Coordinates of C-alpha atoms in Angstrom, one line a residue:
Chain A
M1 CA -18.4 -12.6 -69.6
S2 CA -17.4 -14.9 -66.9
A3 CA -16.2 -12.3 -64.4
P4 CA -17.1 -13.6 -61.0
T5 CA -19.9 -11.6 -59.6
R6 CA -18.8 -10.6 -56.2
T7 CA -21.5 -9.6 -53.9
F8 CA -21.4 -7.9 -50.5
Q9 CA -23.8 -8.7 -47.8
R10 CA -23.4 -7.4 -44.3
F11 CA -25.2 -10.3 -42.6
T12 CA -25.7 -13.9 -43.4
R13 CA -29.1 -15.3 -44.2
G14 CA -29.6 -16.6 -40.6
R15 CA -28.7 -13.3 -39.1
R16 CA -31.0 -11.4 -41.5
L17 CA -33.9 -13.7 -40.4
L18 CA -33.0 -13.1 -36.8
R19 CA -33.0 -9.3 -37.3
F20 CA -36.4 -9.5 -39.0
A21 CA -37.7 -11.4 -36.0
V22 CA -36.4 -8.8 -33.6
Y23 CA -38.2 -6.0 -35.6
L24 CA -41.4 -8.0 -35.6
L25 CA -41.2 -8.6 -31.9
S26 CA -40.6 -4.9 -31.2
L27 CA -43.6 -3.9 -33.2
A28 CA -45.7 -6.5 -31.4
A29 CA -44.5 -5.2 -28.0
V30 CA -45.5 -1.6 -28.9
V31 CA -49.0 -2.8 -29.9
V32 CA -49.4 -4.8 -26.7
S33 CA -48.2 -1.9 -24.6
L34 CA -50.6 0.5 -26.2
R35 CA -53.5 -1.7 -25.4
T36 CA -52.3 -2.3 -21.8
V37 CA -51.9 1.3 -20.8
A38 CA -55.4 1.9 -21.8
I39 CA -55.2 5.5 -23.0
I40 CA -58.5 7.3 -22.5
P41 CA -58.9 9.3 -25.7
E42 CA -61.0 12.1 -24.1
F43 CA -58.2 12.8 -21.6
L44 CA -55.6 12.8 -24.3
A45 CA -57.6 15.2 -26.4
D46 CA -58.1 17.4 -23.3
A47 CA -54.5 17.6 -22.4
P48 CA -53.4 20.7 -24.3
H49 CA -56.4 22.6 -22.8
Q50 CA -55.5 21.4 -19.3
M51 CA -51.9 22.3 -19.8
L52 CA -52.8 25.8 -20.8
D53 CA -55.1 26.1 -17.8
L54 CA -52.3 25.1 -15.5
L55 CA -49.9 27.5 -17.1
T56 CA -52.3 30.4 -16.7
R57 CA -52.8 29.5 -13.0
M58 CA -49.0 29.4 -12.6
W59 CA -48.5 32.8 -14.2
P60 CA -47.4 35.2 -12.8
P61 CA -45.3 33.5 -10.1
D62 CA -46.0 34.7 -6.6
A63 CA -42.7 36.5 -6.2
G64 CA -43.7 38.0 -2.8
H65 CA -43.7 34.5 -1.4
Y66 CA -40.0 34.0 -1.9
A67 CA -38.8 35.8 1.2
K68 CA -41.4 34.2 3.5
G69 CA -41.6 30.6 2.4
V70 CA -38.8 29.8 -0.1
H71 CA -35.5 31.4 0.8
Q72 CA -35.0 29.6 4.1
A73 CA -35.9 26.3 2.4
L74 CA -33.5 27.0 -0.4
I75 CA -30.6 27.6 1.9
E76 CA -31.5 24.4 3.8
T77 CA -31.3 22.5 0.5
L78 CA -27.9 23.9 -0.3
H79 CA -26.7 22.9 3.2
V80 CA -28.1 19.4 2.8
A81 CA -26.3 19.0 -0.5
T82 CA -23.0 20.4 0.6
L83 CA -22.9 18.6 4.0
G84 CA -24.0 15.4 2.4
T85 CA -21.2 15.6 -0.2
L86 CA -18.7 16.4 2.5
G87 CA -19.9 13.5 4.6
T88 CA -19.6 11.1 1.6
V89 CA -15.9 12.0 1.1
F90 CA -15.1 10.5 4.5
L91 CA -17.2 7.4 3.8
A92 CA -16.3 6.9 0.1
V93 CA -12.5 7.3 0.2
P94 CA -11.8 4.4 2.6
T95 CA -14.4 2.3 0.7
A96 CA -12.7 3.1 -2.6
L97 CA -9.3 2.2 -1.3
L98 CA -10.7 -1.1 0.0
A99 CA -12.4 -1.8 -3.3
T100 CA -9.2 -1.4 -5.3
R101 CA -7.3 -4.6 -5.7
R102 CA -4.0 -3.0 -6.5
I103 CA -4.1 -1.2 -3.1
V104 CA -5.7 -3.7 -0.8
P105 CA -4.7 -7.1 -2.2
W106 CA -7.3 -9.1 -0.3
R107 CA -10.1 -10.4 -2.5
I108 CA -12.6 -10.6 0.4
L109 CA -12.2 -7.0 1.4
N110 CA -12.4 -5.9 -2.3
R111 CA -15.7 -7.8 -2.7
L112 CA -17.1 -6.4 0.6
A113 CA -16.3 -2.8 -0.4
Q114 CA -17.7 -3.3 -3.9
L115 CA -20.9 -4.7 -2.3
I116 CA -21.1 -1.5 -0.2
L117 CA -20.6 0.6 -3.4
V118 CA -23.2 -1.3 -5.3
S119 CA -25.9 -1.3 -2.6
S120 CA -25.4 2.5 -2.1
R121 CA -26.0 3.1 -5.8
S122 CA -28.8 0.6 -6.3
V123 CA -31.1 2.6 -4.0
N124 CA -32.5 5.9 -5.2
T125 CA -31.9 9.0 -3.1
L126 CA -35.6 9.3 -2.5
V127 CA -35.7 5.8 -1.1
W128 CA -32.7 6.5 1.1
A129 CA -34.5 9.6 2.2
L130 CA -37.6 7.6 3.1
L131 CA -35.5 5.3 5.2
C132 CA -33.6 8.1 6.9
V133 CA -36.8 10.0 7.7
A134 CA -38.0 6.8 9.5
V135 CA -34.7 6.7 11.4
F136 CA -33.9 10.3 12.1
G137 CA -37.4 11.8 11.9
P138 CA -38.4 14.4 9.2
G139 CA -36.0 17.2 8.5
A140 CA -32.7 18.2 7.1
V141 CA -30.7 15.6 9.0
A142 CA -32.5 12.8 7.3
G143 CA -31.9 14.5 3.9
T144 CA -28.2 15.0 4.6
V145 CA -27.6 11.4 5.6
A146 CA -29.6 10.2 2.6
I147 CA -27.5 12.3 0.2
A148 CA -24.3 11.1 1.8
L149 CA -25.3 7.4 1.7
R150 CA -26.4 7.6 -2.0
S151 CA -23.2 9.4 -3.0
I152 CA -20.8 6.8 -1.5
G153 CA -21.5 4.5 -4.4
F154 CA -21.0 7.1 -7.1
V155 CA -17.9 8.7 -5.6
G156 CA -16.4 5.4 -4.4
K157 CA -16.9 3.6 -7.7
L158 CA -15.4 6.4 -9.8
L159 CA -12.5 6.9 -7.4
S160 CA -11.8 3.2 -7.3
E161 CA -11.6 3.2 -11.1
A162 CA -9.3 6.1 -11.1
L163 CA -7.0 4.4 -8.6
A164 CA -7.0 1.2 -10.6
E165 CA -6.0 3.1 -13.8
T166 CA -3.0 4.9 -12.2
D167 CA 0.4 4.3 -13.8
T168 CA 2.3 1.4 -12.2
G169 CA 5.7 2.9 -12.9
P170 CA 6.0 5.4 -10.0
I171 CA 4.3 3.0 -7.6
E172 CA 6.9 0.4 -8.5
A173 CA 9.7 3.0 -8.1
L174 CA 8.5 3.9 -4.6
R175 CA 8.2 0.3 -3.6
A176 CA 11.8 -0.3 -4.8
I177 CA 12.9 2.7 -2.6
G178 CA 11.5 0.9 0.4
A179 CA 8.7 3.4 1.1
P180 CA 6.0 2.1 3.6
W181 CA 2.4 1.7 2.3
P182 CA 1.0 5.0 3.6
S183 CA 3.9 6.9 1.9
V184 CA 3.3 5.0 -1.4
L185 CA -0.4 6.0 -1.1
A186 CA 0.5 9.7 -0.5
K187 CA 3.3 10.1 -3.1
G188 CA 2.4 7.4 -5.6
Y189 CA -1.3 7.2 -5.9
W190 CA -2.6 10.5 -4.6
P191 CA -0.8 12.8 -7.0
Q192 CA -2.1 10.6 -9.9
V193 CA -5.8 10.6 -8.8
Q194 CA -5.9 14.1 -7.5
P195 CA -7.5 15.7 -10.6
A196 CA -10.0 12.9 -10.9
F197 CA -10.8 13.2 -7.2
W198 CA -11.7 16.9 -7.3
G199 CA -13.6 16.4 -10.6
I200 CA -15.7 13.6 -9.1
I201 CA -16.4 15.5 -5.9
L202 CA -17.5 18.7 -7.7
F203 CA -19.7 16.7 -10.1
R204 CA -21.4 14.9 -7.2
W205 CA -21.9 18.2 -5.4
D206 CA -23.6 19.5 -8.5
I207 CA -25.8 16.4 -8.7
N208 CA -26.6 16.5 -5.0
V209 CA -27.9 20.1 -5.2
R210 CA -30.4 18.9 -7.8
E211 CA -31.3 15.8 -5.9
S212 CA -31.7 17.5 -2.5
A213 CA -34.3 19.8 -4.1
V214 CA -36.8 17.0 -4.3
L215 CA -36.0 15.3 -1.0
G216 CA -38.6 17.5 0.7
L217 CA -41.3 15.6 -1.1
V218 CA -40.7 12.7 1.4
G219 CA -40.2 15.0 4.3
A220 CA -36.4 15.2 4.3
G221 CA -36.2 18.9 4.5
G222 CA -35.3 21.7 2.0
I223 CA -37.1 23.4 -0.8
G224 CA -38.9 20.2 -1.8
M225 CA -41.0 20.6 1.4
A226 CA -42.1 24.0 0.2
L227 CA -42.9 22.6 -3.2
D228 CA -44.9 19.8 -1.6
T229 CA -47.0 22.2 0.5
A230 CA -47.7 24.5 -2.5
L231 CA -48.7 21.5 -4.6
N232 CA -51.1 20.1 -2.0
L233 CA -52.7 23.5 -1.5
F234 CA -53.0 24.2 -5.2
Y235 CA -51.0 27.4 -4.9
W236 CA -49.9 27.1 -8.5
D237 CA -48.3 30.6 -8.6
R238 CA -46.1 29.5 -5.7
V239 CA -45.3 26.2 -7.4
S240 CA -44.0 28.1 -10.4
L241 CA -42.0 30.4 -8.2
I242 CA -40.3 27.4 -6.5
L243 CA -39.7 25.6 -9.8
A244 CA -38.1 28.8 -11.2
T245 CA -35.9 29.1 -8.1
I246 CA -34.7 25.5 -8.4
F247 CA -33.9 26.1 -12.1
A248 CA -32.0 29.2 -11.3
V249 CA -30.0 27.5 -8.6
V250 CA -29.1 24.5 -10.8
V251 CA -27.9 26.8 -13.6
L252 CA -25.8 28.8 -11.1
M253 CA -24.3 25.6 -9.6
E254 CA -23.4 24.5 -13.1
L255 CA -21.6 27.8 -13.8
L256 CA -19.9 27.7 -10.4
V257 CA -18.6 24.2 -10.7
T258 CA -17.3 24.9 -14.2
V259 CA -15.4 27.9 -12.8
I260 CA -13.9 26.0 -9.9
R261 CA -13.0 23.1 -12.1
R262 CA -11.1 25.4 -14.4
R263 CA -9.3 27.0 -11.5
I264 CA -8.1 23.9 -9.7
L265 CA -7.5 21.3 -12.4
Chain B
M1 CA 27.7 -2.4 8.9
S2 CA 28.3 -0.6 5.6
Q3 CA 32.1 -0.6 5.0
T4 CA 33.6 2.4 3.4
P5 CA 35.7 1.2 0.5
P6 CA 39.2 2.7 0.1
L7 CA 39.3 5.6 -2.3
D8 CA 42.3 4.5 -4.3
G9 CA 40.2 1.8 -6.0
G10 CA 41.2 -1.3 -7.8
A11 CA 42.5 -3.4 -4.9
F12 CA 39.2 -3.7 -3.1
T13 CA 37.3 -6.8 -4.3
A14 CA 35.3 -8.2 -1.5
P15 CA 32.0 -9.4 -3.0
S16 CA 29.1 -7.2 -2.3
L17 CA 26.3 -9.2 -4.0
V18 CA 26.3 -13.0 -4.4
V19 CA 23.6 -14.7 -6.4
R20 CA 23.3 -18.5 -6.0
N21 CA 21.2 -20.8 -8.1
L22 CA 18.7 -18.1 -8.8
V23 CA 15.6 -19.5 -10.7
K24 CA 12.6 -17.6 -11.8
A25 CA 9.7 -19.3 -13.6
Y26 CA 6.7 -17.1 -14.3
T27 CA 4.9 -20.3 -15.4
P28 CA 5.9 -23.3 -13.4
G29 CA 8.2 -25.5 -15.4
I30 CA 9.3 -22.8 -17.9
P31 CA 12.1 -21.0 -16.1
V32 CA 13.2 -17.6 -17.4
L33 CA 16.3 -17.6 -15.3
K34 CA 18.0 -21.0 -15.1
A35 CA 20.0 -21.3 -11.9
L36 CA 22.2 -18.2 -12.2
N37 CA 25.4 -18.0 -10.2
L38 CA 27.0 -14.6 -10.1
T39 CA 29.2 -12.7 -7.8
F40 CA 29.5 -8.9 -7.9
D41 CA 32.4 -6.9 -6.5
S42 CA 31.8 -4.0 -4.2
R43 CA 32.5 -1.5 -6.9
G44 CA 32.6 -1.1 -10.6
L45 CA 30.0 -1.1 -13.4
T46 CA 28.6 -4.4 -14.6
A47 CA 26.7 -4.4 -17.8
I48 CA 24.3 -7.2 -18.5
I49 CA 23.7 -7.6 -22.3
G50 CA 21.5 -10.1 -24.2
P51 CA 18.6 -10.3 -26.5
S52 CA 15.1 -9.1 -25.5
G53 CA 13.1 -11.5 -23.4
T54 CA 16.1 -13.2 -22.1
G55 CA 15.6 -12.5 -18.5
K56 CA 17.8 -9.4 -18.0
S57 CA 15.0 -7.4 -16.5
T58 CA 13.7 -10.3 -14.5
F59 CA 17.2 -10.8 -13.0
I60 CA 17.6 -7.2 -11.9
R61 CA 14.1 -7.1 -10.5
C62 CA 14.7 -10.3 -8.5
I63 CA 17.5 -8.5 -6.7
N64 CA 15.2 -5.9 -5.1
R65 CA 12.3 -8.3 -5.2
L66 CA 10.1 -6.3 -7.5
V67 CA 9.9 -9.8 -9.0
E68 CA 9.6 -12.8 -6.7
P69 CA 12.4 -15.3 -7.3
T70 CA 11.2 -18.9 -7.6
S71 CA 14.2 -20.3 -5.8
G72 CA 17.8 -19.5 -5.0
E73 CA 19.7 -17.1 -2.8
I74 CA 20.6 -13.4 -3.2
L75 CA 23.2 -12.5 -0.6
F76 CA 23.6 -8.8 0.1
K77 CA 25.1 -7.2 3.2
G78 CA 24.9 -10.5 5.0
Q79 CA 21.2 -11.0 4.3
N80 CA 19.5 -13.4 1.9
L81 CA 17.2 -10.9 0.0
A82 CA 15.2 -13.8 -1.4
R83 CA 13.8 -14.7 2.0
L84 CA 13.0 -11.2 3.4
R85 CA 9.5 -10.1 4.0
G86 CA 7.6 -7.0 5.3
R87 CA 9.7 -4.5 7.2
A88 CA 13.0 -6.4 6.7
L89 CA 12.4 -6.3 2.9
R90 CA 11.6 -2.6 3.0
H91 CA 14.8 -1.9 5.0
A92 CA 16.9 -3.9 2.6
R93 CA 15.3 -2.0 -0.4
R94 CA 16.3 1.3 1.1
R95 CA 20.0 0.4 0.5
I96 CA 19.4 -0.5 -3.2
G97 CA 18.8 2.3 -5.7
M98 CA 17.0 1.6 -9.0
V99 CA 16.9 3.5 -12.2
F100 CA 14.1 2.6 -14.7
Q101 CA 13.8 2.7 -18.5
E102 CA 10.6 4.8 -18.3
Y103 CA 12.1 6.9 -15.4
N104 CA 9.1 6.2 -13.2
L105 CA 8.9 9.6 -11.7
V106 CA 5.8 10.9 -10.0
E107 CA 4.8 13.2 -12.9
R108 CA 2.7 15.7 -10.9
L109 CA 5.3 16.3 -8.2
T110 CA 8.1 18.8 -8.6
V111 CA 11.7 17.7 -9.4
L112 CA 12.7 18.4 -5.8
E113 CA 9.9 16.4 -4.3
N114 CA 10.7 13.5 -6.7
L115 CA 14.2 13.5 -5.3
L116 CA 12.9 13.6 -1.7
C117 CA 10.8 10.5 -2.6
G118 CA 14.2 8.7 -2.5
R119 CA 14.1 9.3 1.3
L120 CA 10.6 7.8 1.8
G121 CA 12.1 4.6 3.2
Y122 CA 13.5 6.7 6.1
V123 CA 11.0 9.6 6.4
P124 CA 7.9 8.7 8.5
A125 CA 4.7 8.6 6.5
W126 CA 3.1 11.6 8.3
R127 CA 6.1 13.8 7.3
A128 CA 5.7 12.7 3.7
W129 CA 1.9 13.5 3.9
L130 CA 2.5 16.9 5.3
R131 CA 5.6 17.5 3.1
R132 CA 7.7 18.1 6.3
Y133 CA 10.9 16.6 5.0
P134 CA 13.9 16.7 7.3
P135 CA 16.1 19.7 6.5
A136 CA 19.1 17.5 6.0
D137 CA 17.3 15.6 3.2
I138 CA 16.3 18.9 1.5
A139 CA 19.9 20.0 1.6
A140 CA 21.0 16.7 0.2
A141 CA 18.4 17.0 -2.6
F142 CA 19.7 20.4 -3.7
A143 CA 23.3 19.2 -3.6
L144 CA 22.4 16.3 -5.8
L145 CA 20.4 18.5 -8.2
E146 CA 23.5 20.5 -8.6
Q147 CA 25.6 17.4 -9.3
V148 CA 23.2 16.2 -12.0
G149 CA 23.0 19.7 -13.4
L150 CA 19.3 20.4 -12.8
D151 CA 19.4 22.9 -10.0
S152 CA 17.6 25.5 -12.0
L153 CA 14.6 23.0 -12.5
A154 CA 14.0 22.2 -8.8
V155 CA 10.5 23.6 -8.7
Q156 CA 9.4 22.4 -12.2
R157 CA 6.9 19.6 -12.3
A158 CA 8.5 16.4 -13.5
D159 CA 6.1 16.1 -16.4
A160 CA 7.6 19.3 -17.9
L161 CA 11.0 17.7 -18.3
S162 CA 12.7 16.1 -21.3
G163 CA 13.6 12.4 -21.4
G164 CA 17.3 13.1 -20.5
Q165 CA 16.4 15.4 -17.7
R166 CA 13.9 13.0 -16.3
Q167 CA 16.5 10.2 -16.3
R168 CA 18.8 12.6 -14.4
V169 CA 16.1 13.0 -11.8
G170 CA 15.6 9.2 -11.7
I171 CA 19.4 8.8 -11.0
A172 CA 19.4 11.6 -8.5
R173 CA 16.4 10.0 -6.7
A174 CA 18.2 6.7 -6.5
M175 CA 21.3 8.5 -5.2
M176 CA 19.1 10.2 -2.5
Q177 CA 18.8 6.7 -0.9
E178 CA 22.6 6.7 -0.3
P179 CA 22.5 3.2 -1.7
D180 CA 25.1 0.4 -1.4
L181 CA 24.1 -0.9 -4.8
L182 CA 22.6 0.8 -7.9
L183 CA 20.5 -1.2 -10.3
A184 CA 19.5 0.2 -13.7
D185 CA 17.0 -1.4 -16.0
E186 CA 17.6 -0.2 -19.6
P187 CA 18.3 3.3 -18.4
T188 CA 19.1 4.6 -21.9
S189 CA 16.6 2.7 -24.1
S190 CA 14.2 5.6 -24.3
L191 CA 16.9 8.2 -25.0
D192 CA 18.8 9.5 -28.0
P193 CA 22.4 8.4 -28.5
K194 CA 24.0 11.6 -27.2
T195 CA 21.8 11.7 -24.1
S196 CA 22.4 8.0 -23.6
V197 CA 26.2 8.6 -23.3
E198 CA 25.6 11.5 -20.9
I199 CA 23.4 9.4 -18.7
M200 CA 25.8 6.5 -18.6
T201 CA 28.7 8.9 -17.8
L202 CA 26.7 10.5 -15.0
M203 CA 25.7 7.1 -13.5
A204 CA 29.3 5.8 -13.7
D205 CA 30.7 8.9 -12.2
L206 CA 28.3 9.0 -9.3
G207 CA 28.8 5.3 -8.7
R208 CA 32.6 5.7 -8.6
R209 CA 32.4 8.8 -6.4
R210 CA 30.2 6.9 -3.9
G211 CA 32.2 3.7 -4.2
I212 CA 29.2 1.5 -5.0
P213 CA 28.7 -1.2 -7.5
I214 CA 26.3 -0.6 -10.4
I215 CA 24.5 -3.3 -12.4
V216 CA 23.1 -2.1 -15.7
N217 CA 20.8 -3.9 -18.1
I218 CA 21.6 -2.5 -21.5
H219 CA 21.0 -3.8 -25.0
N220 CA 23.4 -1.3 -26.6
V221 CA 26.6 -3.3 -26.9
A222 CA 28.7 -0.3 -27.8
L223 CA 27.6 1.6 -24.7
A224 CA 28.1 -1.5 -22.5
A225 CA 31.7 -1.9 -23.8
R226 CA 32.4 1.8 -23.3
F227 CA 31.3 2.1 -19.8
A228 CA 31.4 -1.3 -18.1
D229 CA 34.3 -2.8 -16.1
R230 CA 32.7 -6.2 -16.6
V231 CA 30.1 -7.5 -19.1
I232 CA 27.8 -10.4 -18.5
G233 CA 26.0 -11.9 -21.5
L234 CA 22.7 -13.5 -20.8
C235 CA 21.0 -15.8 -23.3
R236 CA 17.8 -17.8 -22.6
G237 CA 18.3 -17.4 -18.9
E238 CA 21.9 -18.5 -18.7
V239 CA 25.2 -16.8 -18.5
V240 CA 27.0 -17.3 -21.8
F241 CA 29.7 -14.6 -21.3
D242 CA 31.3 -13.1 -18.3
G243 CA 34.4 -11.0 -18.6
P244 CA 35.9 -7.6 -19.3
P245 CA 34.5 -5.7 -22.3
R246 CA 37.7 -6.1 -24.4
A247 CA 37.1 -9.9 -24.3
L248 CA 33.8 -9.4 -26.2
S249 CA 34.6 -10.8 -29.6
D250 CA 32.3 -10.8 -32.6
E251 CA 32.1 -14.6 -32.1
M252 CA 31.0 -14.1 -28.6
L253 CA 28.3 -11.5 -29.6
K254 CA 27.1 -14.0 -32.2
S255 CA 26.6 -16.6 -29.6
I256 CA 24.8 -14.2 -27.3
Y257 CA 22.4 -12.7 -29.8
G258 CA 22.5 -15.3 -32.5
G259 CA 23.0 -14.4 -36.2
Q260 CA 25.6 -12.0 -37.4
D261 CA 23.9 -9.7 -40.0
W262 CA 23.4 -7.0 -37.3
L263 CA 27.0 -7.0 -36.1
T264 CA 28.7 -4.7 -38.6
A265 CA 26.0 -2.0 -38.3
S266 CA 25.7 -1.8 -34.6
F267 CA 29.1 -2.6 -33.2
Q268 CA 31.0 -0.1 -35.4
Q269 CA 29.5 2.7 -33.5
T270 CA 32.3 2.4 -30.9

């Protein structure tokens, strides 16, 4: 009976201790957080009742208000999203080219372009909108510019990655042919990133419709403005109408983008 | 500047490409090519054989500068290719066609447009962007498609083609450049034996018809012996054999590749 007893342990003793410590710390963090947020038990208990109250005030939605106060704002929102996306194409494509080392082999330019992409992404659309309202005044222009500025980072980053992942073979062949740089771009890179490009633009357009719906909360035009007004005046039936409208538009966008994508890719 | 060689062949032997002391070291101090000295006639097919990793690919890529030579001279049409930069390099590259192992076609473009890519060194970029290729180039592309037997596939996308068809497109694209020299880097390595022979035949034919020299990297000794007018054996970055294919003895092959167990199996294919 001297068969060696082979045991299997996923972690060493040290690692097991470490894992236990992490569990303990997580638990402690939850306890501390609960005490810090200071939940008021009465309010918590009251919540379902309040929720029900809100829902009854919201129902039925004030459908008659749509033509007067919502439709125009909704169209404006769609304009803001679409124009913003279009604007971002012109800004993001050059930035993406500059950010891709294989296309522009100067480190400093790559870094600069990457800095632009990161700063565009690190600021939320609402914050961009606040800044733009300060510059352009309240309204759809501020919203459009905010959408465009926020999207540079998204579109530029993804496009730059697509460019970096292209097959080097055709590029090498075109260089060996003696093609100038713009021709290599047009016939070597562009055919390869084309599907990714349209995919990215459509995806961002879809996101921008959703984002532009809330921009009105900070005065940057669109349906968010109508929502803000309704909230401030406690017109809950209008609030529910606007929320339902946004929901419907987002679903329609999703369907539309799926159809277009299937058509062109 | 480009002389038209006589059509009777044979007698014309002015050197077209002269390589002097060509060194390439990817890591300083460890040269892959050790001071190569080679002269290529203005016609005929030269096969470069040798084991993998011996610098065949590096050598051929040094000629059109897809790889930067460390030192040495590459004289072609009165220019030292090793020294050229920018526009001068592009203009020199226009005269050198290249065929690749992996074909390197632009997959999402049609066969016809892949051929037209061979003219990109001459066609202004805006014309390429707008697909306004000169009518003469389009006519030349159709003519070449017929020569390589792909005229029925002109509007197919390149990614719909088989390996052999793709390589035909690759050769036709190189021929679109109206090159003075054709380089081929393992053009048959991704193809089956029958297609390999067809591709080599096509390349040798087109080269002969245009009266241009062809330099082919190839690791299939039988194919090299069958199609080449001259064989160069490279081993560890040095020329160890240079002569007509009939001078390739088993002894020679042993010294190029090392060992002999493989010989019976692979060389008997001829």
